[in-house]
PDB file of N, CA, C and O in Angstrom:
ATOM      1  N   MET A  25       0.549  -0.905  -0.204  1.00  0.00           N
ATOM      2  CA  MET A  25       0.398  -0.138  -0.042  1.00  0.00           C
ATOM      3  C   MET A  25       0.921   1.000   0.321  1.00  0.00           C
ATOM      4  O   MET A  25       1.507   1.414   0.770  1.00  0.00           O
ATOM      5  N   ALA A  26       0.829   2.172  -0.075  1.00  0.00           N
ATOM      6  CA  ALA A  26       1.326   3.350  -0.616  1.00  0.00           C
ATOM      7  C   ALA A  26       0.865   4.026   0.336  1.00  0.00           C
ATOM      8  O   ALA A  26      -0.255   4.867   0.762  1.00  0.00           O
ATOM      9  N   LYS A  27       2.257   4.722   1.398  1.00  0.00           N
ATOM     10  CA  LYS A  27       1.721   5.225   2.452  1.00  0.00           C
ATOM     11  C   LYS A  27       3.209   5.984   2.472  1.00  0.00           C
ATOM     12  O   LYS A  27       4.086   5.033   2.536  1.00  0.00           O
ATOM     13  N   CYS A  28       2.866   7.269   2.907  1.00  0.00           N
ATOM     14  CA  CYS A  28       4.290   7.716   3.790  1.00  0.00           C
ATOM     15  C   CYS A  28       5.085   7.284   4.749  1.00  0.00           C
ATOM     16  O   CYS A  28       4.019   6.315   5.840  1.00  0.00           O
ATOM     17  N   ASN A  29       6.343   6.929   5.753  1.00  0.00           N
ATOM     18  CA  ASN A  29       6.230   5.557   6.310  1.00  0.00           C
ATOM     19  C   ASN A  29       6.844   6.677   7.928  1.00  0.00           C
ATOM     20  O   ASN A  29       7.068   6.126   8.666  1.00  0.00           O
ATOM     21  N   LYS A  30       7.025   8.206   7.573  1.00  0.00           N
ATOM     22  CA  LYS A  30       7.169   8.801   8.647  1.00  0.00           C
ATOM     23  C   LYS A  30       5.831   8.910   9.397  1.00  0.00           C
ATOM     24  O   LYS A  30       5.265   8.600  10.413  1.00  0.00           O
ATOM     25  N   CYS A  31       4.571  10.020   8.862  1.00  0.00           N
ATOM     26  CA  CYS A  31       3.452  10.376   8.529  1.00  0.00           C
ATOM     27  C   CYS A  31       2.085   9.671   8.090  1.00  0.00           C
ATOM     28  O   CYS A  31       1.734   9.685   8.716  1.00  0.00           O
ATOM     29  N   GLY A  32       2.292   8.633   7.783  1.00  0.00           N
ATOM     30  CA  GLY A  32       1.266   7.980   7.283  1.00  0.00           C
ATOM     31  C   GLY A  32       0.105   8.152   6.323  1.00  0.00           C
ATOM     32  O   GLY A  32      -0.589   7.085   6.203  1.00  0.00           O
ATOM     33  N   LYS A  33       1.247   9.561   6.014  1.00  0.00           N
ATOM     34  CA  LYS A  33      -0.461   9.719   4.740  1.00  0.00           C
ATOM     35  C   LYS A  33      -0.218   8.874   4.040  1.00  0.00           C
ATOM     36  O   LYS A  33       0.407   7.721   3.040  1.00  0.00           O
ATOM     37  N   ALA A  34      -1.534   8.417   3.363  1.00  0.00           N
ATOM     38  CA  ALA A  34      -1.935   6.988   2.283  1.00  0.00           C
ATOM     39  C   ALA A  34      -2.592   7.877   1.264  1.00  0.00           C
ATOM     40  O   ALA A  34      -3.180   9.108   1.455  1.00  0.00           O
ATOM     41  N   VAL A  35      -3.337   6.865  -0.084  1.00  0.00           N
ATOM     42  CA  VAL A  35      -4.843   7.447  -0.669  1.00  0.00           C
ATOM     43  C   VAL A  35      -5.367   8.117   0.669  1.00  0.00           C
ATOM     44  O   VAL A  35      -6.406   7.127   1.089  1.00  0.00           O
ATOM     45  N   THR A  36      -6.570   9.323  -0.106  1.00  0.00           N
ATOM     46  CA  THR A  36      -7.660   9.244   0.082  1.00  0.00           C
ATOM     47  C   THR A  36      -8.389   9.111  -1.265  1.00  0.00           C
ATOM     48  O   THR A  36      -7.759   9.834  -1.711  1.00  0.00           O
ATOM     49  N   PHE A  37     -10.006   9.395  -0.199  1.00  0.00           N
ATOM     50  CA  PHE A  37     -10.633   9.615  -1.954  1.00  0.00           C
ATOM     51  C   PHE A  37     -11.649  10.382  -1.218  1.00  0.00           C
ATOM     52  O   PHE A  37     -12.541  11.093  -1.013  1.00  0.00           O
ATOM     53  N   GLY A  38     -12.349  11.123  -3.071  1.00  0.00           N
ATOM     54  CA  GLY A  38     -13.185  12.388  -3.024  1.00  0.00           C
ATOM     55  C   GLY A  38     -14.447  11.810  -3.686  1.00  0.00           C
ATOM     56  O   GLY A  38     -14.010  10.831  -4.885  1.00  0.00           O
ATOM     57  N   HIS A  39     -14.838  12.923  -4.728  1.00  0.00           N
ATOM     58  CA  HIS A  39     -15.312  13.210  -6.000  1.00  0.00           C
ATOM     59  C   HIS A  39     -15.044  14.035  -7.113  1.00  0.00           C
ATOM     60  O   HIS A  39     -14.354  15.360  -6.685  1.00  0.00           O
ATOM     61  N   ALA A  40     -15.818  14.084  -7.892  1.00  0.00           N
ATOM     62  CA  ALA A  40     -14.712  14.072  -9.656  1.00  0.00           C
ATOM     63  C   ALA A  40     -15.783  15.285  -9.943  1.00  0.00           C
ATOM     64  O   ALA A  40     -16.761  14.117 -10.443  1.00  0.00           O
ATOM     65  N   ILE A  41     -15.925  15.882  -9.854  1.00  0.00           N
ATOM     66  CA  ILE A  41     -17.705  16.370 -10.618  1.00  0.00           C
ATOM     67  C   ILE A  41     -17.690  17.194 -11.689  1.00  0.00           C
ATOM     68  O   ILE A  41     -17.227  18.151 -12.384  1.00  0.00           O
ATOM     69  N   SER A  42     -18.259  16.691 -12.545  1.00  0.00           N
ATOM     70  CA  SER A  42     -18.517  17.344 -14.486  1.00  0.00           C
ATOM     71  C   SER A  42     -19.809  18.599 -14.137  1.00  0.00           C
ATOM     72  O   SER A  42     -19.512  19.032 -13.324  1.00  0.00           O
ATOM     73  N   HIS A  43     -18.737  19.112 -15.609  1.00  0.00           N
ATOM     74  CA  HIS A  43     -19.377  19.586 -15.666  1.00  0.00           C
ATOM     75  C   HIS A  43     -21.617  20.191 -15.103  1.00  0.00           C
ATOM     76  O   HIS A  43     -22.859  20.725 -15.215  1.00  0.00           O
ATOM     77  N   SER A  44     -22.094  18.621 -15.891  1.00  0.00           N
ATOM     78  CA  SER A  44     -23.659  18.432 -15.065  1.00  0.00           C
ATOM     79  C   SER A  44     -23.722  18.051 -13.831  1.00  0.00           C
ATOM     80  O   SER A  44     -24.869  17.669 -13.059  1.00  0.00           O
ATOM     81  N   LYS A  45     -22.838  18.441 -12.675  1.00  0.00           N
ATOM     82  CA  LYS A  45     -22.328  17.834 -11.536  1.00  0.00           C
ATOM     83  C   LYS A  45     -22.753  16.908 -10.632  1.00  0.00           C
ATOM     84  O   LYS A  45     -23.150  15.979 -10.058  1.00  0.00           O
ATOM     85  N   ARG A  46     -22.514  15.376 -12.188  1.00  0.00           N
ATOM     86  CA  ARG A  46     -22.956  14.370 -11.433  1.00  0.00           C
ATOM     87  C   ARG A  46     -20.892  13.815 -10.489  1.00  0.00           C
ATOM     88  O   ARG A  46     -19.906  14.132 -11.795  1.00  0.00           O
ATOM     89  N   ALA A  47     -20.942  13.579  -9.291  1.00  0.00           N
ATOM     90  CA  ALA A  47     -19.755  13.010  -9.121  1.00  0.00           C
ATOM     91  C   ALA A  47     -19.492  11.957  -9.531  1.00  0.00           C
ATOM     92  O   ALA A  47     -20.533  10.179  -8.951  1.00  0.00           O
ATOM     93  N   THR A  48     -18.105  11.626  -9.574  1.00  0.00           N
ATOM     94  CA  THR A  48     -17.805  10.385  -9.867  1.00  0.00           C
ATOM     95  C   THR A  48     -16.516   9.948  -8.621  1.00  0.00           C
ATOM     96  O   THR A  48     -15.929  10.994  -8.619  1.00  0.00           O
ATOM     97  N   ASN A  49     -16.137   8.980  -7.915  1.00  0.00           N
ATOM     98  CA  ASN A  49     -14.950   8.328  -7.381  1.00  0.00           C
ATOM     99  C   ASN A  49     -13.812   8.559  -8.029  1.00  0.00           C
ATOM    100  O   ASN A  49     -13.825   8.808  -9.173  1.00  0.00           O
ATOM    101  N   ARG A  50     -12.808   9.583  -6.997  1.00  0.00           N
ATOM    102  CA  ARG A  50     -11.268  10.187  -7.336  1.00  0.00           C
ATOM    103  C   ARG A  50     -10.261   9.485  -6.460  1.00  0.00           C
ATOM    104  O   ARG A  50     -11.710   9.463  -5.333  1.00  0.00           O
ATOM    105  N   PRO A  51      -9.567   9.105  -6.428  1.00  0.00           N
ATOM    106  CA  PRO A  51      -8.455   9.112  -6.098  1.00  0.00           C
ATOM    107  C   PRO A  51      -7.434  10.495  -5.421  1.00  0.00           C
ATOM    108  O   PRO A  51      -7.519  11.002  -6.383  1.00  0.00           O
ATOM    109  N   PHE A  52      -7.283  10.542  -4.376  1.00  0.00           N
ATOM    110  CA  PHE A  52      -6.401  12.092  -4.046  1.00  0.00           C
ATOM    111  C   PHE A  52      -5.076  11.095  -3.963  1.00  0.00           C
ATOM    112  O   PHE A  52      -5.010  10.352  -2.733  1.00  0.00           O
ATOM    113  N   ARG A  53      -4.164  10.686  -4.140  1.00  0.00           N
ATOM    114  CA  ARG A  53      -2.277   9.983  -3.878  1.00  0.00           C
ATOM    115  C   ARG A  53      -1.563  11.583  -3.119  1.00  0.00           C
ATOM    116  O   ARG A  53      -2.088  12.358  -4.426  1.00  0.00           O
ATOM    117  N   PRO A  54      -1.039  11.073  -3.150  1.00  0.00           N
ATOM    118  CA  PRO A  54       0.560  11.881  -2.440  1.00  0.00           C
ATOM    119  C   PRO A  54       2.049  11.484  -2.504  1.00  0.00           C
ATOM    120  O   PRO A  54       1.346  10.763  -3.551  1.00  0.00           O
ATOM    121  N   ASN A  55       2.006  12.933  -2.988  1.00  0.00           N
ATOM    122  CA  ASN A  55       3.273  13.008  -3.654  1.00  0.00           C
ATOM    123  C   ASN A  55       4.371  11.242  -3.215  1.00  0.00           C
ATOM    124  O   ASN A  55       5.116  13.045  -2.276  1.00  0.00           O
ATOM    125  N   LEU A  56       4.349  10.353  -3.087  1.00  0.00           N
ATOM    126  CA  LEU A  56       5.307   9.396  -2.869  1.00  0.00           C
ATOM    127  C   LEU A  56       7.028   9.639  -2.916  1.00  0.00           C
ATOM    128  O   LEU A  56       6.586   9.176  -4.347  1.00  0.00           O
ATOM    129  N   GLN A  57       7.490   9.306  -2.407  1.00  0.00           N
ATOM    130  CA  GLN A  57       9.284   9.633  -3.063  1.00  0.00           C
ATOM    131  C   GLN A  57      10.304   8.289  -2.645  1.00  0.00           C
ATOM    132  O   GLN A  57       9.901   8.706  -1.091  1.00  0.00           O
ATOM    133  N   LYS A  58      10.780   8.056  -3.321  1.00  0.00           N
ATOM    134  CA  LYS A  58      12.276   6.873  -2.108  1.00  0.00           C
ATOM    135  C   LYS A  58      12.981   7.439  -2.200  1.00  0.00           C
ATOM    136  O   LYS A  58      13.083   7.881  -2.587  1.00  0.00           O
ATOM    137  N   VAL A  59      13.658   7.917  -0.735  1.00  0.00           N
ATOM    138  CA  VAL A  59      14.125   8.044  -0.519  1.00  0.00           C
ATOM    139  C   VAL A  59      16.357   6.820   0.531  1.00  0.00           C
ATOM    140  O   VAL A  59      14.975   6.726   1.242  1.00  0.00           O
ATOM    141  N   SER A  60      16.230   8.009   0.603  1.00  0.00           N
ATOM    142  CA  SER A  60      17.507   6.809   1.462  1.00  0.00           C
ATOM    143  C   SER A  60      18.379   8.643   2.488  1.00  0.00           C
ATOM    144  O   SER A  60      18.452   9.098   2.206  1.00  0.00           O
ATOM    145  N   ILE A  61      17.676   7.368   4.103  1.00  0.00           N
ATOM    146  CA  ILE A  61      18.069   8.527   5.076  1.00  0.00           C
ATOM    147  C   ILE A  61      18.873   8.087   6.206  1.00  0.00           C
ATOM    148  O   ILE A  61      19.046   6.387   5.833  1.00  0.00           O
ATOM    149  N   MET A  62      19.457   8.394   6.861  1.00  0.00           N
ATOM    150  CA  MET A  62      20.451   7.813   7.928  1.00  0.00           C
ATOM    151  C   MET A  62      20.154   7.902   9.082  1.00  0.00           C
ATOM    152  O   MET A  62      18.653   7.871   9.919  1.00  0.00           O
ATOM    153  N   ASN A  63      19.199   6.063   9.306  1.00  0.00           N
ATOM    154  CA  ASN A  63      19.113   6.152  10.697  1.00  0.00           C
ATOM    155  C   ASN A  63      19.821   5.863  12.295  1.00  0.00           C
ATOM    156  O   ASN A  63      20.858   6.765  12.202  1.00  0.00           O
ATOM    157  N   ALA A  64      19.292   6.031  13.342  1.00  0.00           N
ATOM    158  CA  ALA A  64      19.482   6.407  14.468  1.00  0.00           C
ATOM    159  C   ALA A  64      20.458   5.659  14.593  1.00  0.00           C
ATOM    160  O   ALA A  64      21.807   5.645  15.824  1.00  0.00           O
ATOM    161  N   HIS A  65      20.979   4.481  14.273  1.00  0.00           N
ATOM    162  CA  HIS A  65      22.391   3.384  14.112  1.00  0.00           C
ATOM    163  C   HIS A  65      23.732   3.724  13.017  1.00  0.00           C
ATOM    164  O   HIS A  65      24.442   3.403  13.228  1.00  0.00           O
ATOM    165  N   GLY A  66      23.155   5.119  12.618  1.00  0.00           N
ATOM    166  CA  GLY A  66      24.415   5.122  11.616  1.00  0.00           C
ATOM    167  C   GLY A  66      24.419   4.909   9.563  1.00  0.00           C
ATOM    168  O   GLY A  66      25.263   4.583   9.433  1.00  0.00           O
ATOM    169  N   ARG A  67      23.349   3.773   9.987  1.00  0.00           N
ATOM    170  CA  ARG A  67      23.412   2.662   8.887  1.00  0.00           C
ATOM    171  C   ARG A  67      22.150   3.724   7.926  1.00  0.00           C
ATOM    172  O   ARG A  67      21.164   4.302   8.759  1.00  0.00           O
ATOM    173  N   MET A  68      22.389   3.733   6.069  1.00  0.00           N
ATOM    174  CA  MET A  68      21.787   4.358   5.378  1.00  0.00           C
ATOM    175  C   MET A  68      20.930   3.450   5.273  1.00  0.00           C
ATOM    176  O   MET A  68      20.557   1.916   5.101  1.00  0.00           O
ATOM    177  N   VAL A  69      18.998   4.047   4.564  1.00  0.00           N
ATOM    178  CA  VAL A  69      17.843   3.531   5.447  1.00  0.00           C
ATOM    179  C   VAL A  69      17.448   3.737   3.732  1.00  0.00           C
ATOM    180  O   VAL A  69      17.285   5.412   3.554  1.00  0.00           O
ATOM    181  N   GLN A  70      16.186   3.158   3.114  1.00  0.00           N
ATOM    182  CA  GLN A  70      15.880   3.890   1.677  1.00  0.00           C
ATOM    183  C   GLN A  70      14.038   3.491   2.054  1.00  0.00           C
ATOM    184  O   GLN A  70      13.878   2.741   2.977  1.00  0.00           O
ATOM    185  N   SER A  71      13.368   4.652   2.640  1.00  0.00           N
ATOM    186  CA  SER A  71      12.904   4.369   2.806  1.00  0.00           C
ATOM    187  C   SER A  71      11.273   5.180   2.098  1.00  0.00           C
ATOM    188  O   SER A  71      11.926   6.223   0.977  1.00  0.00           O
ATOM    189  N   THR A  72       9.974   5.616   2.100  1.00  0.00           N
ATOM    190  CA  THR A  72       9.128   6.217   1.028  1.00  0.00           C
ATOM    191  C   THR A  72       8.459   6.605   2.140  1.00  0.00           C
ATOM    192  O   THR A  72       7.747   7.026   3.234  1.00  0.00           O
ATOM    193  N   MET A  73       8.714   8.190   1.201  1.00  0.00           N
ATOM    194  CA  MET A  73       7.575   9.457   2.510  1.00  0.00           C
ATOM    195  C   MET A  73       6.910   9.917   1.372  1.00  0.00           C
ATOM    196  O   MET A  73       7.429  11.033   0.359  1.00  0.00           O
ATOM    197  N   CYS A  74       6.216  10.619   2.247  1.00  0.00           N
ATOM    198  CA  CYS A  74       6.038  11.818   1.228  1.00  0.00           C
ATOM    199  C   CYS A  74       6.258  13.645   0.611  1.00  0.00           C
ATOM    200  O   CYS A  74       8.018  13.179   1.919  1.00  0.00           O
ATOM    201  N   THR A  75       6.494  14.562   0.353  1.00  0.00           N
ATOM    202  CA  THR A  75       7.122  15.553   0.059  1.00  0.00           C
ATOM    203  C   THR A  75       7.455  15.970   1.251  1.00  0.00           C
ATOM    204  O   THR A  75       8.689  17.556   1.348  1.00  0.00           O
ATOM    205  N   LYS A  76       6.194  16.923   1.865  1.00  0.00           N
ATOM    206  CA  LYS A  76       6.084  17.206   2.672  1.00  0.00           C
ATOM    207  C   LYS A  76       7.347  16.677   4.029  1.00  0.00           C
ATOM    208  O   LYS A  76       8.011  17.564   4.510  1.00  0.00           O
ATOM    209  N   CYS A  77       7.337  15.568   4.383  1.00  0.00           N
ATOM    210  CA  CYS A  77       8.194  15.280   5.146  1.00  0.00           C
ATOM    211  C   CYS A  77       9.321  15.046   4.968  1.00  0.00           C
ATOM    212  O   CYS A  77      10.339  15.538   6.167  1.00  0.00           O
ATOM    213  N   ILE A  78       9.896  15.206   3.130  1.00  0.00           N
ATOM    214  CA  ILE A  78      11.257  14.756   2.797  1.00  0.00           C
ATOM    215  C   ILE A  78      11.740  17.154   3.430  1.00  0.00           C
ATOM    216  O   ILE A  78      12.703  16.456   3.846  1.00  0.00           O
ATOM    217  N   LYS A  79      11.197  17.357   3.317  1.00  0.00           N
ATOM    218  CA  LYS A  79      11.242  19.113   2.753  1.00  0.00           C
ATOM    219  C   LYS A  79      11.478  19.313   4.472  1.00  0.00           C
ATOM    220  O   LYS A  79      12.088  20.130   4.756  1.00  0.00           O
ATOM    221  N   ALA A  80      10.997  18.960   5.653  1.00  0.00           N
ATOM    222  CA  ALA A  80      11.159  19.479   6.869  1.00  0.00           C
ATOM    223  C   ALA A  80      12.233  18.325   7.472  1.00  0.00           C
ATOM    224  O   ALA A  80      12.368  18.004   8.838  1.00  0.00           O
ATOM    225  N   LEU A  81      13.288  17.174   6.932  1.00  0.00           N
ATOM    226  CA  LEU A  81      14.579  16.471   7.806  1.00  0.00           C
ATOM    227  C   LEU A  81      15.538  17.181   6.920  1.00  0.00           C
ATOM    228  O   LEU A  81      15.214  17.482   7.430  1.00  0.00           O
ATOM    229  N   GLY A  82      15.256  18.782   6.205  1.00  0.00           N
ATOM    230  CA  GLY A  82      16.831  19.367   6.101  1.00  0.00           C
ATOM    231  C   GLY A  82      16.304  20.931   6.962  1.00  0.00           C
ATOM    232  O   GLY A  82      17.342  21.682   7.239  1.00  0.00           O
ATOM    233  N   LYS A  83      15.120  20.855   7.829  1.00  0.00           N
ATOM    234  CA  LYS A  83      15.211  21.751   8.406  1.00  0.00           C
ATOM    235  C   LYS A  83      15.330  21.769  10.369  1.00  0.00           C
ATOM    236  O   LYS A  83      15.177  20.856  10.603  1.00  0.00           O
ATOM    237  N   VAL A  84      16.103  22.964  10.609  1.00  0.00           N
ATOM    238  CA  VAL A  84      16.478  22.097  11.686  1.00  0.00           C
ATOM    239  C   VAL A  84      16.087  23.002  13.364  1.00  0.00           C
ATOM    240  O   VAL A  84      15.351  23.794  12.795  1.00  0.00           O
ATOM    241  N   ARG A  85      14.465  22.305  13.842  1.00  0.00           N
ATOM    242  CA  ARG A  85      13.986  22.528  15.212  1.00  0.00           C
ATOM    243  C   ARG A  85      14.301  23.240  16.171  1.00  0.00           C
ATOM    244  O   ARG A  85      15.405  22.896  16.287  1.00  0.00           O
TER     245      ARG A  85
END
């Protein structure tokens, strides 16, 4: 299943509404990327993360 390993963001569903106002189901997919990050033990680990979490990795709190 496509899911962010850090925040848990996954596919959500909504409606695509046509000009005649007919609603059909459509998915909203998160922008998931595979990135290599350093884990707590100093090893490189490949992880699937959304772009919002990848952007937050570079910020210092």
